[in-house]
Coordinates of C-alpha atoms in Angstrom, one line a residue:
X1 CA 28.3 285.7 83.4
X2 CA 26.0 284.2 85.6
X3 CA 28.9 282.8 88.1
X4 CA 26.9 284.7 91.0
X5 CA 24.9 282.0 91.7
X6 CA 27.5 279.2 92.3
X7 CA 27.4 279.7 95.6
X8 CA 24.3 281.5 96.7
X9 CA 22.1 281.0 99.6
X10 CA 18.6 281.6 99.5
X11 CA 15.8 281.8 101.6
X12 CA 12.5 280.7 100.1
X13 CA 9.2 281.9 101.1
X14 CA 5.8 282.0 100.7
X15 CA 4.8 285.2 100.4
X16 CA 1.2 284.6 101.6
X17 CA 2.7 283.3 105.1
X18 CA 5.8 285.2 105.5
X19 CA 4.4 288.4 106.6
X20 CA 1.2 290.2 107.0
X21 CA 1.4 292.4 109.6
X22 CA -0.4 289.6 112.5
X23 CA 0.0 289.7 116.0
X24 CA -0.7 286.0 116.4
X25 CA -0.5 284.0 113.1
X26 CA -3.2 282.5 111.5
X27 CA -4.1 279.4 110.8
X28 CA -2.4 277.4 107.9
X29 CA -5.8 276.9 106.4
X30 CA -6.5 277.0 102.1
X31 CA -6.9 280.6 102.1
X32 CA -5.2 283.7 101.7
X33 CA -3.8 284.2 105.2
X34 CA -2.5 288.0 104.8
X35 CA 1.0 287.8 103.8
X36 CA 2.2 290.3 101.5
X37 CA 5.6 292.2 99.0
X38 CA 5.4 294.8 101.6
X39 CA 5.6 292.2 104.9
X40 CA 8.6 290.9 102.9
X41 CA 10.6 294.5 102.5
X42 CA 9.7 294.5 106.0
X43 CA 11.9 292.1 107.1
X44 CA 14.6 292.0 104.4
X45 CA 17.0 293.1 107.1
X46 CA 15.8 290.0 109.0
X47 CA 16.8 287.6 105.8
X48 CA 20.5 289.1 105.2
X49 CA 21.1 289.0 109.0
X50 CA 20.4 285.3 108.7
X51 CA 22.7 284.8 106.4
X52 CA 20.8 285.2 103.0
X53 CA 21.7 286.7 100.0
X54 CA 19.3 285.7 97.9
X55 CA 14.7 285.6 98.2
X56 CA 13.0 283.4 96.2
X57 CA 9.1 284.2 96.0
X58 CA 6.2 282.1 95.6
X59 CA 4.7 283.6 92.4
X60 CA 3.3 286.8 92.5
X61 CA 0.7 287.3 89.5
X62 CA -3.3 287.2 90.1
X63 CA -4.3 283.9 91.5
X64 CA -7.5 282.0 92.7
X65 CA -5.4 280.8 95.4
X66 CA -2.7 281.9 98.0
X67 CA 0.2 280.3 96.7
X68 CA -0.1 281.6 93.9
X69 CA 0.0 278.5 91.7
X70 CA -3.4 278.5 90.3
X71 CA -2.8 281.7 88.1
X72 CA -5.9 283.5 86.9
X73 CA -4.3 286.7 85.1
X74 CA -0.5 286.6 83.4
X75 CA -0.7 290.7 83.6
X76 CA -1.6 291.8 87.2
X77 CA 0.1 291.1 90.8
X78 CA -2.6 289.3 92.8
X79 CA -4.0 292.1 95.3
X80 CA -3.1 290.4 98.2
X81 CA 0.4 290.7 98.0
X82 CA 0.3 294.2 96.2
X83 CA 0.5 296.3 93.0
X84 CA 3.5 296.2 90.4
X85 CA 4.4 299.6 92.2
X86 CA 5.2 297.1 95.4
X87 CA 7.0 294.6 93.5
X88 CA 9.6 297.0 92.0
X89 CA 10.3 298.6 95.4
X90 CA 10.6 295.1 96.7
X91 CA 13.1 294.4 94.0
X92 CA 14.9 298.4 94.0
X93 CA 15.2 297.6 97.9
X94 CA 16.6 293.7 98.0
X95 CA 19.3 295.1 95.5
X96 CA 20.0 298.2 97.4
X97 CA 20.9 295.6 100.3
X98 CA 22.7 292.9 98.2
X99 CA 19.6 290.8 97.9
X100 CA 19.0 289.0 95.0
X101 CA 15.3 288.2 93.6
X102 CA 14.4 284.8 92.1
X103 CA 10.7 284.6 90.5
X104 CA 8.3 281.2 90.4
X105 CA 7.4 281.4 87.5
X106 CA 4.6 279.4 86.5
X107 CA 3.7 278.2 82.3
X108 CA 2.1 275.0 82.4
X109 CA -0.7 276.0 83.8
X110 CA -3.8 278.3 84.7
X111 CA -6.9 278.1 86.7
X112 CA -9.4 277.1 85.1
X113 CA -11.7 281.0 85.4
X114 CA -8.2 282.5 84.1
X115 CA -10.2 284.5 81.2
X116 CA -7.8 283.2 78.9
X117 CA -8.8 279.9 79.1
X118 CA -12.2 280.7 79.4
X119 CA -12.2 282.0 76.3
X120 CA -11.0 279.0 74.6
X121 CA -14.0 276.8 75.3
X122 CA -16.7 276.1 72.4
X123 CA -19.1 277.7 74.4
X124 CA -17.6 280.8 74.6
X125 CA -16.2 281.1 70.9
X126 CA -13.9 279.3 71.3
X127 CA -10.8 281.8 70.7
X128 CA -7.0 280.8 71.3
X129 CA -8.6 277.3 71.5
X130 CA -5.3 275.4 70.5
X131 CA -3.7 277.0 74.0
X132 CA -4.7 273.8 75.4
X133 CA -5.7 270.8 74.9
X134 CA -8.9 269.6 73.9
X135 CA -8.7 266.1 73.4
X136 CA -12.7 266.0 71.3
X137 CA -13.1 268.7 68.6
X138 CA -16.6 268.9 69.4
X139 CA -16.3 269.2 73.8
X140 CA -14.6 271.6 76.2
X141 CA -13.5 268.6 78.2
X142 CA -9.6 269.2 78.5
X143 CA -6.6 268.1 79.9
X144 CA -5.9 269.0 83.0
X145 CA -2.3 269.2 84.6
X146 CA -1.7 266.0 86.5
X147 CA -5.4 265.3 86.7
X148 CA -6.2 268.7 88.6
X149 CA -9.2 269.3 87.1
X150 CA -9.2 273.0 87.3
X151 CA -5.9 273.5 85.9
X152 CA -6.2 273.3 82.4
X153 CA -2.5 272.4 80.7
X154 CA -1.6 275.2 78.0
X155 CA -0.2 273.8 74.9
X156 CA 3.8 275.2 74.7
X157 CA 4.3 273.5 71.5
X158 CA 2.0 276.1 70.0
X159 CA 4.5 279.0 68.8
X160 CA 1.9 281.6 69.9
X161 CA 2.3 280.5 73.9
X162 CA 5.5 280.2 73.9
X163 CA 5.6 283.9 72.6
X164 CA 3.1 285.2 75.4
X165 CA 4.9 283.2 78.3
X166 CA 8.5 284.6 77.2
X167 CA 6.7 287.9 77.1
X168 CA 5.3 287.7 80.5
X169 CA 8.7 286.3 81.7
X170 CA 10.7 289.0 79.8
X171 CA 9.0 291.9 81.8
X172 CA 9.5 290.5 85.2
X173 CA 13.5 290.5 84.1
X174 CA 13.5 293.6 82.9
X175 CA 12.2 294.9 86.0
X176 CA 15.1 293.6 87.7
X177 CA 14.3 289.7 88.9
X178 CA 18.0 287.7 88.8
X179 CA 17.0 284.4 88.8
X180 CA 13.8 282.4 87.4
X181 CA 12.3 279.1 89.1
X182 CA 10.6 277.2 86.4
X183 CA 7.5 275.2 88.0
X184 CA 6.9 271.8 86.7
X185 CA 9.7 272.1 84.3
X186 CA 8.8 268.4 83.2
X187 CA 5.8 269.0 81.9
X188 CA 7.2 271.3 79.3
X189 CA 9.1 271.1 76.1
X190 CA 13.0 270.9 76.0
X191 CA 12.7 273.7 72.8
X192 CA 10.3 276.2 74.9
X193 CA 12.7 275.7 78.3
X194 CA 15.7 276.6 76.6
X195 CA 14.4 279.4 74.1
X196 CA 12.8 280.8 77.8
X197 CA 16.1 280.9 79.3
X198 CA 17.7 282.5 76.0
X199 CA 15.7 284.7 75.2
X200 CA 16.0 285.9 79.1
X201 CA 19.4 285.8 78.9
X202 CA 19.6 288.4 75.8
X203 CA 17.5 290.9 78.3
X204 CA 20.6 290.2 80.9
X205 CA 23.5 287.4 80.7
X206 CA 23.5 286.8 84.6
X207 CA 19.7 286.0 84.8
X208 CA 19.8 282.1 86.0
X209 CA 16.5 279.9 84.8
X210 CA 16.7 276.4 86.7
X211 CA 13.8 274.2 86.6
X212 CA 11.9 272.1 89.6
X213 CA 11.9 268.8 87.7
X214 CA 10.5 266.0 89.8
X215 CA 8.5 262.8 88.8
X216 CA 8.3 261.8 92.5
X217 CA 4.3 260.4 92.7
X218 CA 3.0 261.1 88.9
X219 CA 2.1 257.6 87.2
X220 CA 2.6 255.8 84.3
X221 CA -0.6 256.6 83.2
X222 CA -0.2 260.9 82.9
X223 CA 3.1 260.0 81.2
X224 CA 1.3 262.0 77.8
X225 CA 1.8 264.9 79.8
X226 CA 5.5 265.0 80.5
X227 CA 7.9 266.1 78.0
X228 CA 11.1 263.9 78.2
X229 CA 14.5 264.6 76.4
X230 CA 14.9 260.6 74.7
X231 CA 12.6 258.1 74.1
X232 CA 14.9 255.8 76.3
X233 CA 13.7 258.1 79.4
X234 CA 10.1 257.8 78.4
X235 CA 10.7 253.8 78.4
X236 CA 11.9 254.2 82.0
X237 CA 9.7 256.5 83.2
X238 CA 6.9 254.1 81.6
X239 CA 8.6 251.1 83.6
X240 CA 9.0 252.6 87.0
X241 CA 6.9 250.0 88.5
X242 CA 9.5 247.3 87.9
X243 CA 12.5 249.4 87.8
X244 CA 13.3 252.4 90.1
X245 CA 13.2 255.5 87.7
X246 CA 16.3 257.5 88.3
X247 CA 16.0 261.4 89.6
X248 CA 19.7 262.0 88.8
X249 CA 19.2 261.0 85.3
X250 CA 15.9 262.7 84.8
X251 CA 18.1 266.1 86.0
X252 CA 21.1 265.6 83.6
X253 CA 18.8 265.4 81.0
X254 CA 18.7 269.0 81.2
X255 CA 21.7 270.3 81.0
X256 CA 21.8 272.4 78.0
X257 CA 18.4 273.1 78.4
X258 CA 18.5 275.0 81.7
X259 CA 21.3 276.8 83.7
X260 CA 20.6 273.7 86.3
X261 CA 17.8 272.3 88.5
X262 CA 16.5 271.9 92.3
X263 CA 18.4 268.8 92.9
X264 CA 15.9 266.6 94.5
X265 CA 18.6 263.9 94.2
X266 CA 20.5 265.3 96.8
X267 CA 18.0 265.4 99.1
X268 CA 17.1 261.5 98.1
X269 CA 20.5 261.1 99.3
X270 CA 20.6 262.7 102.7
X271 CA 16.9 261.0 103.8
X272 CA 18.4 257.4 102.7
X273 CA 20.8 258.1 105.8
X274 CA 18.7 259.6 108.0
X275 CA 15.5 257.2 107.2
X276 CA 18.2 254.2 108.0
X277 CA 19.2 255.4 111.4
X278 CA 22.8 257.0 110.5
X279 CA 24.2 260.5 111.3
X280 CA 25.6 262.8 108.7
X281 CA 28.5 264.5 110.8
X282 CA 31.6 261.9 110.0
X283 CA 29.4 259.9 107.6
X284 CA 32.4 259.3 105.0
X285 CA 29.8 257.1 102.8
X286 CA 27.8 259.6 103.0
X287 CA 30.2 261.8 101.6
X288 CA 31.3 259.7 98.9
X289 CA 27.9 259.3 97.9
X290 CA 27.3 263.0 97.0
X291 CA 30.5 263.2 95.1
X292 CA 29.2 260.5 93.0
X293 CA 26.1 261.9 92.5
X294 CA 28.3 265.7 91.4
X295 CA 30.2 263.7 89.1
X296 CA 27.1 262.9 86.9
X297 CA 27.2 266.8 86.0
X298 CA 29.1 269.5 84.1
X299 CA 31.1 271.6 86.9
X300 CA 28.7 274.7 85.1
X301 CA 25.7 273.0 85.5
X302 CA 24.0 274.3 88.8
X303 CA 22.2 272.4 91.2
X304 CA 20.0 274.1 94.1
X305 CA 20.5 272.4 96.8
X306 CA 17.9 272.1 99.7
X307 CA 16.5 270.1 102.7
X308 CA 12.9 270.6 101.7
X309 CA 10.5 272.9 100.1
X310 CA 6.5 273.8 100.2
X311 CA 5.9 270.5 98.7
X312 CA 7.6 268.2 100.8
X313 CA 7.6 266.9 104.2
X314 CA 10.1 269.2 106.3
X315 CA 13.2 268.5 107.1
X316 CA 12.2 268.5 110.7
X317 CA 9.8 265.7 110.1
X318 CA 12.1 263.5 108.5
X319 CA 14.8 264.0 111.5
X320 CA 12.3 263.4 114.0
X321 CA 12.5 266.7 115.4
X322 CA 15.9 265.7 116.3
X323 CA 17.4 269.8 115.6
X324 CA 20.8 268.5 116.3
X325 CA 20.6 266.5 113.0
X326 CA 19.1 269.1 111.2
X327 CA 21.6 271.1 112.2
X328 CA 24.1 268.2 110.5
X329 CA 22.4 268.7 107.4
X330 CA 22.4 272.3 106.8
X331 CA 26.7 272.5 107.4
X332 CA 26.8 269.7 105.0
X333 CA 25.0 271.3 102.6
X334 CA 26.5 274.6 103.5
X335 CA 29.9 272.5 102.6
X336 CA 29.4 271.7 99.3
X337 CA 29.8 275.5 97.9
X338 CA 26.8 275.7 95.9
X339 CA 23.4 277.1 95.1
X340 CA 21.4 276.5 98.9
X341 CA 17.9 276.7 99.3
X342 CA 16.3 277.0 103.0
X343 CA 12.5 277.1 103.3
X344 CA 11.0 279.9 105.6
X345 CA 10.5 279.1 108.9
X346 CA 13.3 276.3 109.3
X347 CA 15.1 278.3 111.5
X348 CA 12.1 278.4 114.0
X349 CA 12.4 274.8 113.4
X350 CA 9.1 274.1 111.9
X351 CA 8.1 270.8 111.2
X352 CA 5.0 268.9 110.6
X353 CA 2.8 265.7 111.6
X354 CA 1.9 263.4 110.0
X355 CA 3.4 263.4 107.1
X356 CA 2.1 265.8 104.1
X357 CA 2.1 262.5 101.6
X358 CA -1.1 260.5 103.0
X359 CA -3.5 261.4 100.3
X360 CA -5.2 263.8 103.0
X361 CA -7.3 266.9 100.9
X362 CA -4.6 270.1 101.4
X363 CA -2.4 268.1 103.4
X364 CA 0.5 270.4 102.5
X365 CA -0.6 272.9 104.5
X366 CA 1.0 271.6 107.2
X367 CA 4.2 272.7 105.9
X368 CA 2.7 276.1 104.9
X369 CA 2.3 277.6 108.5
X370 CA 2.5 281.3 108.9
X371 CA 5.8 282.9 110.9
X372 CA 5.6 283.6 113.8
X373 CA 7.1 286.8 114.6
X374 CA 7.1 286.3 118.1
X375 CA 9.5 284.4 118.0
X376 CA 13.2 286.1 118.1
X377 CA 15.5 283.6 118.6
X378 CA 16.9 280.9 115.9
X379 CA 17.2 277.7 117.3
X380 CA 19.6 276.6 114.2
X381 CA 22.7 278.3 112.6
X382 CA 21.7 279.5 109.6
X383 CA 24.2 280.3 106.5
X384 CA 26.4 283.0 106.6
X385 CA 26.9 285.6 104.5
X386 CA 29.4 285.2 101.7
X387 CA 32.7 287.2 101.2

């Protein structure tokens, strides 16, 4: 029942830098910059004119920072961006205009003041303590995700978080969200991912959970941390430095676990002919290629296409500012008849520089620039609506 999203197109923002109101916009610095639900309702007209039928939002609960990944309380909308009130008329609205409403939704981890964690450390009683993972009975060192050290991992192969995620989950679908983005779905259990999307699915049969699963830049060493579907993918992973480790196998490991993935592979596969000097327009290898890679999937299974995304370099940056290939990218992608994703901002043809991958501190920022709302033209075609 969920054949809506086949073919959708969506338009991903942050909702920190999409819109808050500013004359001039700020500075992409690491703190809340103004952006809020009610700059997006704002300028829903301005998404389905583009071309959009579908908003994915960064995640919207209570957070230490403005992205919204560093989640401090499961139960509240972080006051920047609004109340619960605001995230319903966001939601009431999109519909009313055709819009559908996909959720980041964020269960590996918490910031590390989130009272719920806090609360699991010896020194404070130590309550819910096997949420997470406390390597030393007798410390509150604990793992962190990835090495972050203030983003303490919760433990989803305890029944009693898996319960409280679905819960949290649950009441953002039955308010009305379509879609769910699973953040970091590699660093969770195959059995919580797919009772997640079931149990979502039992709310409402359309709602589509797809993961972000992407080993792109996590070691060897933090392997502990990942959750892969064989031990034979574990070997791999464990012998990427001799071996390439494959992203289109690490994606069809989930099908049957998720309704599909952002398929990172894809992009792998545009930036190999890009990076190597070749157009994309006419590029019959180029073509053949990404049937090869479709044929490694059930026709159900979907994959989210996109160019880039909040962690990544733009697209921009990897054309060389060259708009004209850009341009190339998105009708081939528009081609291929299924799920699109298209960061804010592309169409004002934001880009970056240097890249966001140097080891800099916040270096992503530079693909986290505010709109400008001054600008009103659209230097690129953007996709049309669907019939």
């Amino acid at each position: 029942m969920n054949n809506w999203f086949n073919n959708i197109r969506i338009y991903h923002l942050l909702i920190d830098r999409f819109n808050g109101g500013w004359q001039v916009p700020p500075k992409s610095e690491n703190v809340f910059c103004g952006g809020n639900l009610q700059g997006v309702i704002e300028k829903l007209d301005y998404i389905k004119e583009l071309g959009f039928n579908a908003i994915m939002l960064s995640p919207i609960f209570k957070s230490a920072n403005y992205h919204g990944y560093h989640t401090l309380n499961f139960e509240k909308v972080d006051p920047h961006f609004g109340t619960w009130d605001d995230y319903q008329q966001l939601l009431d609205k999109a519909h009313e205009k055709g819009l559908k409403i996909i959720c980041d939704f964020v269960p590996n981890h918490c910031w590390y003041e989130a009272p719920i964690f806090e609360q699991s450390l010896l020194k404070n009683g130590g309550k819910h303590r096997d949420w997470f993972f406390y390597p030393k009975e007798d410390s509150d060192e604990f793992v962190s995700f990835l090495g972050f050290g203030d983003l303490p991992k919760f433990n989803l192969t305890n029944p009693e978080v898996v319960s409280f995620m679905i819960d949290k989950a649950e009441r953002l679908a039955r308010m009305g969200v379509d879609a769910f983005r699973i953040d970091h779905a590699l660093g969770q259990p195959h059995g919580f991912l797919k009772s997640l999307r079931e149990q979502l699915q039992e709310i409402r049969n359309d709602i589509v959970v797809f993961g972000e699963v992407w080993a792109f830049g996590i070691g060897p060493q933090l392997a502990s941390q990942l959750y892969f579907k064989t031990d034979a993918r574990l070997q791999e992973f464990l012998a990427q430095d001799t071996k390439p480790f494959s992203q289109d196998d690490l994606q069809a490991d989930y099908v049957g676990t998720l309704d599909g993935v952002l398929d990172f592979a894809y992009r792998d596969i545009l930036l190999e002919e890009i990076h190597a000097g070749r157009g994309l327009r006419g590029n019959v290898t180029l073509r053949s290629k990404i049937q090869d890679h479709f044929a490694k999937y059930p026709a159900d299974f979907k994959l989210v296409l996109f160019l880039d995304n909040h962690d990544t370099d733009r697209f921009m940056f990897d054309c060389h500012d060259n708009a004209y290939l850009l341009q190339e990218a998105i009708d081939l992608t528009m081609e291929q008849s299924r799920p699109f994703s298209f960061l804010y901002g592309t169409e004002q043809l934001m880009t970056n520089n240097p890249t966001i991958f140097n080891a800099e501190p916040y270096a992503d920022l530079r693909v986290r620039n505010c709109m400008d709302w001054n600008l009103h033209t659209t230097p690129v075609q953007t996709p049309i609506p669907l019939t």
